[in-house]
Amino acid sequence: MIPGFFGDEDALFFEIELISSDGLELPVDALFDTGFSDWLAINNQDLDALGWTYIKQQPMFTARGEAEFEIYLGKVIFGGQEYDIPVHVGYGLTEVLLGRQWLQSKRLVVDINKNELTLK
């Protein structure tokens, strides 16, 4: 079970660690975005310190319209487990975003009244 916490306006947050190419673990609070269909998205400025491997360019439709993302192979720790995942890197992202791909193997439980937020 991976515990989360509620942010402003009941936003869903989970702590993850981004692992740089030299093994440095950087803890960040990531917003779970059910409108984002992939694994993880970060701002291009956050990429500089990570040294991840570039894979390709990919256009995507976002709430702001069509945007171009660079895809990198990233390494993260989430819920104590290490993952190698494709990471969408874009401009103007104000939060690190977790997407719906995590729900392929985990169940999201949200009960605002009980202050319960977990991925099981």
Short mmCIF file of C-alpha atoms in Angstrom, two decimals:
data_model
loop_
_atom_site.label_atom_id
_atom_site.label_comp_id
_atom_site.label_asym_id
_atom_site.label_seq_id
_atom_site.Cartn_x
_atom_site.Cartn_y
_atom_site.Cartn_z
CA MET A 1 0.00 0.00 0.00
CA ILE A 2 1.33 3.43 -0.98
CA PRO A 3 -0.03 6.28 1.16
CA GLY A 4 -0.77 9.65 -0.37
CA PHE A 5 -1.95 12.98 0.93
CA PHE A 6 -4.40 15.68 -0.10
CA GLY A 7 -3.17 19.06 -1.29
CA ASP A 8 -4.99 22.31 -2.02
CA GLU A 9 -8.53 21.76 -3.31
CA ASP A 10 -8.13 18.04 -2.44
CA ALA A 11 -5.45 17.41 -5.09
CA LEU A 12 -4.05 13.87 -4.88
CA PHE A 13 -0.32 13.69 -4.05
CA PHE A 14 2.13 10.83 -3.62
CA GLU A 15 5.81 11.00 -2.76
CA ILE A 16 8.14 9.47 -5.32
CA GLU A 17 11.88 9.57 -5.80
CA LEU A 18 13.43 10.49 -9.12
CA ILE A 19 16.74 8.66 -9.60
CA SER A 20 19.43 10.46 -11.58
CA SER A 21 21.77 8.63 -13.95
CA ASP A 22 24.49 8.79 -11.26
CA GLY A 23 22.19 7.21 -8.62
CA LEU A 24 21.14 10.31 -6.69
CA GLU A 25 17.60 9.89 -5.28
CA LEU A 26 15.53 13.09 -5.35
CA PRO A 27 12.25 12.95 -3.37
CA VAL A 28 9.35 14.92 -4.88
CA ASP A 29 5.63 15.20 -4.28
CA ALA A 30 3.84 14.14 -7.46
CA LEU A 31 0.28 15.07 -8.36
CA PHE A 32 -1.85 12.11 -9.47
CA ASP A 33 -3.53 13.34 -12.64
CA THR A 34 -6.32 11.03 -13.83
CA GLY A 35 -6.47 13.02 -17.08
CA PHE A 36 -2.88 12.05 -17.96
CA SER A 37 -2.77 8.66 -19.65
CA ASP A 38 0.93 7.80 -19.26
CA TRP A 39 3.31 7.13 -16.35
CA LEU A 40 5.06 10.35 -15.38
CA ALA A 41 5.48 13.91 -16.66
CA ILE A 42 8.00 16.50 -15.51
CA ASN A 43 8.99 20.02 -16.49
CA ASN A 44 11.96 20.36 -18.82
CA GLN A 45 13.89 22.29 -16.14
CA ASP A 46 13.67 19.29 -13.80
CA LEU A 47 15.35 17.07 -16.40
CA ASP A 48 18.72 18.84 -16.30
CA ALA A 49 19.84 17.28 -13.02
CA LEU A 50 18.69 13.75 -13.90
CA GLY A 51 20.77 12.80 -16.94
CA TRP A 52 18.11 10.44 -18.31
CA THR A 53 18.32 8.94 -21.81
CA TYR A 54 16.33 10.59 -24.59
CA ILE A 55 13.99 8.27 -26.54
CA LYS A 56 11.83 10.33 -28.93
CA GLN A 57 9.47 13.28 -29.51
CA GLN A 58 5.73 12.74 -29.08
CA PRO A 59 2.80 15.10 -29.70
CA MET A 60 -0.02 14.88 -27.14
CA PHE A 61 -3.32 16.56 -26.54
CA THR A 62 -3.45 18.33 -23.19
CA ALA A 63 -5.95 20.58 -21.45
CA ARG A 64 -4.14 23.49 -23.13
CA GLY A 65 -4.32 21.90 -26.60
CA GLU A 66 -1.72 19.99 -28.56
CA ALA A 67 1.79 20.03 -27.11
CA GLU A 68 5.09 18.43 -28.02
CA PHE A 69 6.77 16.27 -25.38
CA GLU A 70 10.19 14.69 -25.30
CA ILE A 71 10.17 11.13 -23.98
CA TYR A 72 13.05 9.98 -21.77
CA LEU A 73 13.78 6.68 -20.05
CA GLY A 74 13.52 7.54 -16.38
CA LYS A 75 14.07 5.70 -13.15
CA VAL A 76 11.85 6.27 -10.11
CA ILE A 77 11.14 4.75 -6.74
CA PHE A 78 7.46 4.59 -5.93
CA GLY A 79 6.07 2.74 -2.93
CA GLY A 80 9.53 1.34 -2.16
CA GLN A 81 9.86 -0.28 -5.60
CA GLU A 82 12.15 0.86 -8.41
CA TYR A 83 10.72 1.35 -11.92
CA ASP A 84 12.23 2.13 -15.32
CA ILE A 85 9.50 4.05 -17.15
CA PRO A 86 9.01 6.42 -20.07
CA VAL A 87 8.81 9.99 -18.79
CA HIS A 88 7.12 12.83 -20.68
CA VAL A 89 9.14 16.03 -20.45
CA GLY A 90 7.37 19.25 -21.37
CA TYR A 91 7.36 22.99 -20.86
CA GLY A 92 5.23 24.85 -18.35
CA LEU A 93 4.36 21.88 -16.11
CA THR A 94 3.94 23.26 -12.60
CA GLU A 95 3.84 19.84 -10.92
CA VAL A 96 5.42 16.44 -11.39
CA LEU A 97 2.50 14.35 -12.68
CA LEU A 98 1.68 10.70 -12.11
CA GLY A 99 -0.68 9.27 -14.73
CA ARG A 100 -3.19 6.48 -15.19
CA GLN A 101 -0.65 3.83 -16.25
CA TRP A 102 -0.03 3.24 -12.53
CA LEU A 103 -3.62 1.99 -12.33
CA GLN A 104 -2.76 -0.99 -14.56
CA SER A 105 -1.27 -2.69 -11.49
CA LYS A 106 -2.59 -0.66 -8.56
CA ARG A 107 -5.98 0.38 -7.25
CA LEU A 108 -6.54 4.03 -6.37
CA VAL A 109 -8.56 4.53 -3.17
CA VAL A 110 -9.80 8.05 -2.46
CA ASP A 111 -12.06 8.89 0.49
CA ILE A 112 -11.83 12.59 1.22
CA ASN A 113 -14.20 12.41 4.20
CA LYS A 114 -11.99 9.83 5.90
CA ASN A 115 -8.78 11.55 4.74
CA GLU A 116 -7.78 8.31 2.99
CA LEU A 117 -5.66 8.27 -0.16
CA THR A 118 -3.77 5.13 -1.15
CA LEU A 119 -2.60 3.09 -4.08
CA LYS A 120 -2.92 -0.61 -3.33
#
